Every structure is written in C-alpha cells, then in structure tokens.
Short mmCIF file of C-alpha atoms and ligand atoms in Angstrom, two decimals:
data_model
loop_
_atom_site.label_atom_id
_atom_site.label_comp_id
_atom_site.label_asym_id
_atom_site.label_seq_id
_atom_site.Cartn_x
_atom_site.Cartn_y
_atom_site.Cartn_z
CA MET J 1066 -88.68 82.61 -24.99
CA GLN J 1067 -88.11 78.98 -25.99
CA ILE J 1068 -85.68 77.25 -23.67
CA PRO J 1069 -84.56 73.82 -24.95
CA GLN J 1070 -85.26 71.21 -22.27
CA ASP J 1071 -82.66 68.67 -23.37
CA LEU J 1072 -79.61 70.93 -22.96
CA ILE J 1073 -78.27 69.10 -19.90
CA GLU J 1074 -78.89 65.68 -21.47
CA THR J 1075 -77.07 66.39 -24.74
CA ALA J 1076 -74.15 68.04 -22.90
CA THR J 1077 -73.84 65.02 -20.62
CA LEU J 1078 -73.84 62.67 -23.61
CA LYS J 1079 -71.25 64.66 -25.54
CA LEU J 1080 -68.99 64.94 -22.49
CA LYS J 1081 -68.85 61.15 -22.30
CA SER J 1082 -67.10 60.88 -25.64
CA VAL J 1083 -64.57 63.63 -24.94
CA GLN J 1084 -60.98 62.31 -25.38
CA SER J 1085 -58.79 65.28 -24.60
CA GLU J 1086 -58.68 68.56 -22.72
CA ALA J 1087 -58.90 70.47 -26.01
CA GLU J 1088 -62.16 68.74 -26.91
CA PHE J 1089 -63.48 69.44 -23.43
CA PHE J 1090 -62.84 73.20 -23.63
CA GLN J 1091 -64.34 73.34 -27.11
CA LEU J 1092 -67.49 71.66 -25.83
CA ARG J 1093 -67.63 73.95 -22.79
CA SER J 1094 -67.48 77.07 -24.91
CA GLN J 1095 -70.23 75.60 -27.11
CA TYR J 1096 -72.51 75.34 -24.03
CA LEU J 1097 -71.27 78.20 -21.83
CA GLY J 1098 -69.19 80.48 -24.08
CA LYS J 1099 -70.18 83.92 -25.46
CA LYS J 1100 -71.97 82.45 -28.46
CA SER J 1101 -73.66 79.67 -26.53
CA PHE J 1102 -77.45 79.47 -26.27
CA ILE J 1103 -77.43 80.29 -22.54
CA ILE J 1104 -75.30 83.46 -22.78
CA SER J 1105 -77.12 84.85 -25.81
CA ALA J 1106 -80.47 84.06 -24.15
CA PHE J 1107 -79.50 86.26 -21.17
CA SER J 1108 -78.92 89.21 -23.52
CA LYS J 1109 -82.35 88.68 -25.07
CA LEU J 1110 -84.11 88.92 -21.67
CA ARG J 1111 -84.38 92.70 -21.94
CA ASP J 1112 -86.78 92.33 -24.88
CA LEU J 1113 -89.31 90.46 -22.71
CA ASP J 1114 -92.11 91.83 -20.62
CA PRO J 1115 -91.29 92.06 -16.89
CA GLN J 1116 -93.28 88.96 -15.87
CA SER J 1117 -91.96 86.51 -18.44
CA LYS J 1118 -88.53 88.15 -18.03
CA ALA J 1119 -88.48 87.16 -14.34
CA SER J 1120 -89.52 83.53 -14.92
CA ALA J 1121 -87.21 83.11 -17.95
CA ALA J 1122 -84.29 84.60 -16.02
CA LYS J 1123 -84.94 82.20 -13.16
CA GLU J 1124 -85.10 79.25 -15.53
CA LEU J 1125 -81.96 80.35 -17.37
CA ASN J 1126 -80.04 80.82 -14.12
CA ILE J 1127 -80.90 77.33 -12.93
CA LEU J 1128 -79.90 75.91 -16.30
CA LYS J 1129 -76.63 77.84 -16.35
CA SER J 1130 -75.61 76.72 -12.86
CA LYS J 1131 -76.49 73.08 -13.73
CA LEU J 1132 -74.38 73.27 -16.89
CA THR J 1133 -71.51 74.96 -15.05
CA LYS J 1134 -71.56 72.25 -12.39
CA LEU J 1135 -71.73 69.52 -15.04
CA PHE J 1136 -68.61 70.86 -16.78
CA GLU J 1137 -66.78 71.47 -13.49
CA ASP J 1138 -67.41 67.90 -12.38
CA SER J 1139 -66.20 66.32 -15.57
CA LEU J 1140 -63.08 68.49 -15.76
CA ALA J 1141 -61.35 66.34 -13.12
CA SER J 1142 -61.81 63.13 -15.10
CA ILE J 1143 -60.77 64.87 -18.33
CA GLU J 1144 -57.56 66.03 -16.66
CA SER J 1145 -56.77 62.47 -15.64
CA ILE J 1146 -57.04 61.47 -19.33
CA GLY J 1147 -54.37 64.07 -20.01
CA GLU J 1148 -52.13 62.62 -17.32
CA HIS J 1149 -51.96 59.28 -19.17
CA ASP J 1150 -50.32 61.01 -22.08
CA GLN J 1151 -47.65 62.55 -19.88
CA LEU J 1152 -44.33 60.91 -19.07
CA ASP J 1153 -43.97 60.05 -15.40
CA VAL J 1154 -40.21 60.02 -14.91
CA THR J 1155 -40.58 58.63 -11.40
CA LEU J 1156 -41.95 55.29 -12.65
CA PRO J 1157 -39.49 52.35 -12.79
CA ALA J 1158 -38.31 51.66 -16.35
CA ASP J 1159 -39.76 48.77 -18.33
CA PRO J 1160 -37.41 45.80 -18.04
CA TYR J 1161 -35.21 45.49 -21.13
CA LEU J 1162 -34.88 41.80 -21.89
CA ILE J 1163 -31.35 40.84 -22.85
CA GLY J 1164 -31.43 37.22 -21.67
CA SER J 1165 -29.58 35.81 -18.70
CA GLU J 1166 -26.25 34.17 -17.92
CA HIS J 1167 -25.92 30.64 -19.23
CA PRO J 1168 -26.03 28.00 -16.45
CA ILE J 1169 -22.52 26.84 -17.38
CA THR J 1170 -21.23 30.41 -17.03
CA LYS J 1171 -22.96 30.65 -13.66
CA ILE J 1172 -21.40 27.42 -12.37
CA SER J 1173 -17.94 28.42 -13.68
CA GLN J 1174 -18.29 31.71 -11.83
CA LYS J 1175 -19.37 29.92 -8.67
CA VAL J 1176 -16.18 27.82 -8.79
CA ILE J 1177 -14.04 30.89 -9.52
CA ASP J 1178 -15.67 32.76 -6.60
CA TYR J 1179 -14.40 30.09 -4.22
CA PHE J 1180 -10.78 30.21 -5.40
CA ILE J 1181 -10.32 33.97 -5.89
CA PRO J 1182 -10.16 34.76 -2.14
CA LEU J 1183 -7.46 32.04 -1.85
CA ASN J 1184 -5.31 34.12 -4.21
CA TYR J 1185 -5.56 31.90 -7.27
CA GLN J 1186 -5.02 33.96 -10.41
CA ILE J 1187 -7.21 33.35 -13.44
CA PHE J 1188 -5.26 32.17 -16.44
CA SER J 1189 -6.81 31.89 -19.89
CA GLY J 1190 -5.41 29.18 -22.11
CA ASN J 1191 -5.55 28.33 -25.81
CA GLU J 1192 -8.28 26.14 -27.23
CA ILE J 1193 -6.19 25.49 -30.35
CA GLU J 1194 -3.02 23.97 -29.05
CA THR J 1195 0.06 22.09 -30.16
CA ASP J 1196 0.79 18.49 -29.22
CA PHE J 1197 3.56 19.82 -27.00
CA TYR J 1198 1.28 21.71 -24.56
CA ASN J 1199 -1.62 19.26 -24.65
CA PHE J 1200 0.38 16.00 -24.41
CA GLU J 1201 4.17 16.02 -24.63
CA ALA J 1202 4.99 18.49 -21.84
CA LEU J 1203 2.37 16.74 -19.71
CA ASN J 1204 4.39 13.53 -19.83
CA PHE J 1205 2.05 11.60 -22.16
CA PRO J 1206 3.87 8.68 -23.70
CA GLU J 1207 4.13 8.62 -27.50
CA ASN J 1208 1.46 5.95 -27.94
CA HIS J 1209 -1.02 7.04 -25.26
CA PRO J 1210 -4.63 6.35 -26.42
CA ALA J 1211 -5.67 10.01 -25.89
CA ARG J 1212 -3.29 10.90 -28.68
CA GLN J 1213 -5.22 8.78 -31.17
CA MET J 1214 -7.30 10.42 -33.89
CA HIS J 1215 -10.54 8.89 -32.54
CA ASP J 1216 -10.16 10.69 -29.20
CA THR J 1217 -8.66 13.98 -30.28
CA PHE J 1218 -9.69 16.50 -32.92
CA TYR J 1219 -6.64 17.34 -35.03
CA LEU J 1220 -6.76 20.42 -37.21
CA ASN J 1221 -5.95 20.24 -40.89
CA SER J 1222 -2.57 21.77 -41.41
CA ASN J 1223 -1.27 22.88 -44.78
CA SER J 1224 2.28 22.83 -43.53
CA ASN J 1225 1.99 19.06 -43.23
CA SER J 1226 1.61 17.72 -46.78
CA ASN J 1227 1.10 14.01 -46.02
CA SER J 1228 -0.99 14.54 -42.87
CA ASN J 1229 -3.66 12.02 -43.88
CA SER J 1230 -1.51 9.06 -44.70
CA ASN J 1231 -1.13 6.43 -42.05
CA SER J 1232 -2.40 8.89 -39.46
CA ASN J 1233 -3.55 6.35 -36.87
CA SER J 1234 -0.32 4.51 -36.50
CA ASN J 1235 2.17 7.35 -36.59
CA SER J 1236 1.60 10.44 -34.42
CA ASN J 1237 4.19 12.40 -36.42
CA SER J 1238 1.93 12.33 -39.46
CA LYS J 1239 -0.89 14.18 -37.65
CA SER J 1240 -1.38 17.90 -37.95
CA GLU J 1241 0.70 20.03 -35.64
CA TYR J 1242 -2.43 21.65 -34.18
CA LEU J 1243 -5.27 20.09 -32.22
CA LEU J 1244 -8.25 21.17 -30.13
CA ARG J 1245 -7.14 20.76 -26.54
CA THR J 1246 -8.62 17.69 -24.88
CA HIS J 1247 -8.36 19.15 -21.38
CA THR J 1248 -7.45 22.40 -19.64
CA SER J 1249 -4.23 20.83 -18.34
CA ASN J 1250 -2.36 22.59 -21.16
CA THR J 1251 -2.65 25.69 -18.98
CA GLN J 1252 -0.40 24.03 -16.40
CA ILE J 1253 2.40 24.20 -18.96
CA ASN J 1254 1.44 27.63 -20.31
CA SER J 1255 1.36 29.17 -16.85
CA MET J 1256 4.50 27.50 -15.44
CA LEU J 1257 6.55 28.56 -18.47
CA LYS J 1258 5.26 32.12 -18.17
CA GLU J 1259 4.97 32.88 -14.46
CA ASP J 1260 7.40 32.93 -11.56
CA MET J 1261 7.00 30.44 -8.70
CA PRO J 1262 5.16 30.16 -6.36
CA LEU J 1263 2.10 29.87 -8.55
CA TYR J 1264 -1.61 29.63 -7.69
CA MET J 1265 -3.66 29.50 -10.85
CA LEU J 1266 -7.16 28.63 -11.99
CA SER J 1267 -8.12 28.25 -15.65
CA PRO J 1268 -11.68 27.79 -16.91
CA GLY J 1269 -12.33 27.01 -20.55
CA ARG J 1270 -13.65 24.80 -23.30
CA VAL J 1271 -12.18 21.45 -24.23
CA TYR J 1272 -12.89 19.04 -27.10
CA ARG J 1273 -13.06 15.28 -27.49
CA CYS J 1274 -14.52 12.93 -30.12
CA ASP J 1275 -17.36 11.85 -27.84
CA SER J 1276 -21.14 12.29 -27.81
CA ASP J 1277 -24.00 10.79 -25.77
CA THR J 1278 -26.35 11.82 -22.91
CA THR J 1279 -23.42 12.44 -20.55
CA HIS J 1280 -20.65 13.36 -23.03
CA LEU J 1281 -20.34 16.15 -25.56
CA PRO J 1282 -17.66 16.80 -28.20
CA MET J 1283 -17.24 20.23 -26.56
CA PHE J 1284 -17.44 20.79 -22.83
CA THR J 1285 -16.05 22.97 -20.07
CA GLN J 1286 -13.34 22.29 -17.52
CA ILE J 1287 -11.68 24.27 -14.77
CA GLU J 1288 -8.03 23.53 -14.09
CA GLY J 1289 -6.32 24.36 -10.84
CA LEU J 1290 -2.57 24.36 -10.22
CA VAL J 1291 -0.55 25.19 -7.13
CA VAL J 1292 3.25 25.17 -7.14
CA ASP J 1293 4.87 26.19 -3.89
CA GLU J 1294 7.30 25.01 -1.23
CA ASP J 1295 6.06 22.26 1.09
CA VAL J 1296 2.90 21.51 -0.87
CA THR J 1297 1.46 18.10 0.06
CA PHE J 1298 -1.28 15.72 -1.02
CA GLY J 1299 -2.95 16.66 2.29
CA ASP J 1300 -3.21 20.27 1.07
CA LEU J 1301 -4.82 19.02 -2.13
CA LYS J 1302 -7.34 16.87 -0.23
CA GLY J 1303 -8.15 19.72 2.13
CA ILE J 1304 -8.84 22.24 -0.60
CA ILE J 1305 -10.92 19.85 -2.72
CA ILE J 1306 -13.13 18.72 0.18
CA ASP J 1307 -13.60 22.30 1.39
CA PHE J 1308 -14.40 23.44 -2.14
CA LEU J 1309 -17.01 20.70 -2.68
CA GLU J 1310 -18.71 21.37 0.67
CA ASN J 1311 -18.72 25.05 -0.10
CA PHE J 1312 -20.08 24.48 -3.60
CA PHE J 1313 -22.94 22.20 -2.57
CA ASN J 1314 -23.37 24.02 0.75
CA GLU J 1315 -23.52 20.79 2.76
CA LYS J 1316 -21.29 18.25 4.44
CA MET J 1317 -20.15 15.86 1.69
CA GLU J 1318 -19.00 12.27 1.53
CA VAL J 1319 -15.86 12.53 -0.62
CA ARG J 1320 -13.70 9.65 -1.87
CA PHE J 1321 -10.18 9.93 -3.35
CA ARG J 1322 -9.89 6.90 -5.62
CA PRO J 1323 -6.37 6.04 -6.83
CA SER J 1324 -6.10 6.65 -10.57
CA TYR J 1325 -3.62 7.37 -13.32
CA PHE J 1326 -2.74 10.54 -15.21
CA PRO J 1327 0.63 10.84 -16.93
CA PHE J 1328 1.17 14.32 -15.50
CA THR J 1329 0.43 13.61 -11.82
CA GLU J 1330 1.89 11.12 -9.38
CA PRO J 1331 0.18 10.01 -7.22
CA SER J 1332 -3.10 10.59 -9.06
CA ALA J 1333 -6.67 10.32 -7.86
CA GLU J 1334 -10.18 10.66 -9.11
CA VAL J 1335 -12.56 12.27 -6.68
CA ASP J 1336 -16.04 10.83 -6.19
CA ILE J 1337 -18.87 12.28 -4.16
CA LYS J 1338 -22.04 10.72 -2.76
CA PHE J 1339 -24.87 12.78 -4.14
CA GLY J 1340 -28.52 12.20 -3.31
CA ASN J 1341 -29.36 8.53 -3.83
CA GLN J 1342 -27.13 8.21 -6.89
CA GLY J 1343 -24.22 6.41 -5.23
CA TRP J 1344 -20.61 7.48 -5.93
CA LEU J 1345 -20.19 10.00 -8.76
CA GLU J 1346 -16.89 10.98 -10.30
CA ILE J 1347 -16.43 14.72 -10.12
CA LEU J 1348 -12.77 15.55 -10.88
CA GLY J 1349 -9.24 14.31 -11.46
CA CYS J 1350 -6.25 15.45 -9.44
CA GLY J 1351 -2.81 14.62 -8.13
CA MET J 1352 0.68 15.83 -7.29
CA VAL J 1353 2.36 17.35 -10.34
CA HIS J 1354 4.77 14.79 -11.85
CA PRO J 1355 8.45 15.84 -11.44
CA ASN J 1356 8.96 15.38 -15.20
CA VAL J 1357 6.34 18.06 -15.80
CA LEU J 1358 7.91 20.49 -13.31
CA LYS J 1359 11.39 19.90 -14.73
CA GLY J 1360 10.14 20.40 -18.29
CA CYS J 1361 8.87 23.80 -17.22
CA ASN J 1362 12.18 24.72 -15.56
CA VAL J 1363 10.75 24.55 -12.04
CA ASP J 1364 13.32 23.75 -9.34
CA THR J 1365 12.04 20.39 -8.05
CA LYS J 1366 14.32 20.57 -5.01
CA LYS J 1367 12.50 23.66 -3.88
CA TYR J 1368 8.99 23.33 -5.26
CA ARG J 1369 6.23 20.80 -5.46
CA GLY J 1370 2.79 21.13 -6.92
CA PHE J 1371 -0.70 19.76 -7.04
CA ALA J 1372 -3.24 20.05 -9.82
CA PHE J 1373 -6.88 19.29 -10.34
CA GLY J 1374 -9.33 19.45 -13.21
CA MET J 1375 -13.10 19.33 -13.03
CA GLY J 1376 -15.90 19.13 -15.57
CA ILE J 1377 -18.29 22.05 -15.24
CA GLU J 1378 -21.22 20.43 -17.08
CA ARG J 1379 -21.07 17.51 -14.64
CA LEU J 1380 -21.10 19.90 -11.66
CA ALA J 1381 -23.96 21.86 -13.22
CA MET J 1382 -25.99 18.67 -13.88
CA LEU J 1383 -25.70 17.73 -10.20
CA TYR J 1384 -26.26 21.25 -8.92
CA TYR J 1385 -29.37 21.91 -11.02
CA GLY J 1386 -30.61 18.31 -11.35
CA VAL J 1387 -30.25 18.17 -15.14
CA SER J 1388 -30.18 14.64 -16.57
CA ASP J 1389 -29.22 15.24 -20.21
CA ILE J 1390 -25.99 17.19 -20.77
CA ARG J 1391 -27.18 18.17 -24.28
CA ASP J 1392 -29.87 20.43 -22.77
CA PHE J 1393 -27.15 22.97 -21.93
CA TYR J 1394 -26.39 23.55 -25.61
CA SER J 1395 -29.77 23.04 -27.30
CA SER J 1396 -30.60 26.80 -27.15
CA ASN J 1397 -34.05 25.88 -25.85
CA LEU J 1398 -35.47 28.93 -24.07
CA ASP J 1399 -37.90 26.83 -21.98
CA PHE J 1400 -34.81 25.17 -20.52
CA LEU J 1401 -32.60 28.25 -20.26
CA ASN J 1402 -35.32 30.45 -18.69
CA GLN J 1403 -35.18 28.22 -15.63
CA PHE J 1404 -31.87 29.83 -14.71
CA PRO J 1405 -32.70 33.54 -14.39
CA SER J 1406 -29.88 35.84 -13.33
N1 LIG Z 2119 -6.94 16.68 -17.28
C1 LIG Z 2119 -7.56 15.60 -16.58
C2 LIG Z 2119 -8.79 15.16 -17.36
O1 LIG Z 2119 -9.25 15.89 -18.23
C3 LIG Z 2119 -7.96 15.99 -15.18
C4 LIG Z 2119 -6.79 16.30 -14.30
C5 LIG Z 2119 -6.36 17.61 -14.14
C6 LIG Z 2119 -6.14 15.29 -13.61
C7 LIG Z 2119 -5.28 17.90 -13.31
C8 LIG Z 2119 -5.09 15.58 -12.76
C9 LIG Z 2119 -4.67 16.85 -12.63
O2 LIG Z 2119 -9.37 14.12 -17.12
#
C-alpha cells in the first residue's frame, strides 16, 4: 500500500489559509472524513497479507492520530476567527462625534450657573428691537451718540417711506426697528412683564457697527437686573466681586470706576487686575435710574434696583487666554477642538 508521506505537510499548509469555520470543517472532512485517503485506506487493509497489513495499519494509525491532533489544535484558533465576526454587546459603543459646546456657550453657562442658585430667573430678550426698548425707555437722550447710524444697525423698514433721507441728523427718519446694541433692553421687557421684586439674568447676542481684534459687529452679553426693597450699591458691589472671584476661582483685585450710562445712576465700570495685563474693563453696572423704574410703572418709593451687563467674549478671552476675539467665530476646528465638552 502506498501511503503519501506529505499528508501532514499539505494539511498544515492548507490550514494556514483557512478563513472561516466552514472552510475548516470542509478541510477536515477532506483529510479525516469517510471519503478521505486515511479512512478509505483502513478499509483496504483487509486485502493485504498479514505482515504488510500489520505495518501498514501501524503507519496509518500514527498518521491518523497526527492528523487528528493537527486539526484539533487549529480548531481553537479558527474559532477565534469566528469570534471577530460576532457582535460583542458588552463592548463600549464607538464614540459618535457630534462636536462640542462652543466656548462662548460654555462661558455663558458658567455665568448662569453662578446666578441660578441666587434665584435669578433667566429672561430671553429680542435681538430685533424697537428704539423704545433699546434707547428711549432706558433714558437715552434724543441725540445720544449710540443712537447714530454709525453705531447702531437699523433695519430697513417698508413702513417708513423716506427712511434714507437725512438719516444721520434726524432720528425720526430712521427705521423703527434696530438690532439691539446691548442686552439692557431686557431690563425694560422684564420690568413691564413681571411683578416686583425681580431677579433676572438675560444672556444673548448684541450688535454694533464695530470690528477689530477686540470688537465684533456681533457679540454676546449677559444682563443682570435686581429690583427689590432696600437694594443698595453695596449689594451690587458684593455680588459682582463674589461673582468674579467665583468665576476665576481666585481672589481678585476689583475696581469700580465711576462712569456714565443713561439708565443707571450712579454708574460704574468694573475693572479687574488679570495676570500682568494691568486693569481690564470687564462690565458696566449701576443703580437703576428712577426715570427707568418710573417708565416701567415700578413704585420708586418702595423699590430700587441695580443692573449690570458684561461681555461674554471678553470674559472668555481672559478665561481661556485667547488674544483675537475673531477666533471664536472663524469656525476653525483646530481652535474649537481645544474646548472639548
Ligand atoms: N448696557 C451697557 C453696555 O452695553 C452695560 C450696562 C448694563 C451698564 C447694565 C449698566 C447697567 O455697555
């Protein structure tokens, strides 16, 4: 009987290229199944004479057990190929990239998080506003520079037929609608709508004709307004200093510099010492002007108020160490990816 000597070698080689369990079992039946050389050789043993029968049987048995062991050993690694195809539901899911919060949103939220526990309610205001809410009710005089076309974006209004004639010298010829220049319009909106006492905070976008490395035509402010009995400038100072120290998480040098806003009296601008940059202006504030309270039907014998307004981009530039305000709105992923959620 001719017994091929390379049976183990060829089986080993073929096993190496097996890719699936199905291929493995097909190969095994080729070498060890009913029609395989080994099994049919056993049935042919009876045709041999006793002596060659004994030696052939011995040889065949050794070959069969070697082949069986070879297939047994490789079954384990074949099964692990199969496992790769299976779904392991215990594995953590692949992260689904949907971007992250914008740094300005993050800083706004950080400010809001400070005031919420103090019972300030969030008030959303209008970005398109009338002169009344943005200027008049806030005690701006008729000819205040902020009301000029070069500082404020006025919207084209069809209802105003001669809106373009003589527009710089006569405020009545401007459109009725404008893009609010500050969030202080929400002082009027909220006082006319809500009952006193009032604790409100209003984040949102504001617009001015301005553009350089520290100014944008669109930016973000957060307005705060408190109207209650016995409210003092001391309360205002206390809350602003505590807020700033909380925000920057360190003891701060804070300066209240006398200033002027038509809607507050007295008014102040708040500066902080930050790093080695000297004094930096961070917000405007003051006691709500009685004209403003009266215009909103607030009883000035009973109530007084303070208000403040801060620029979020400025806070974010200091907080994150950003030197060009335009980076926030350039949609540059290399920049934005530095602020993961
Ligand atoms: N609205 C002012 C500004 O944009 C800031 C301010 C808000 C000042 C509230 C006083 C009170 O500069």
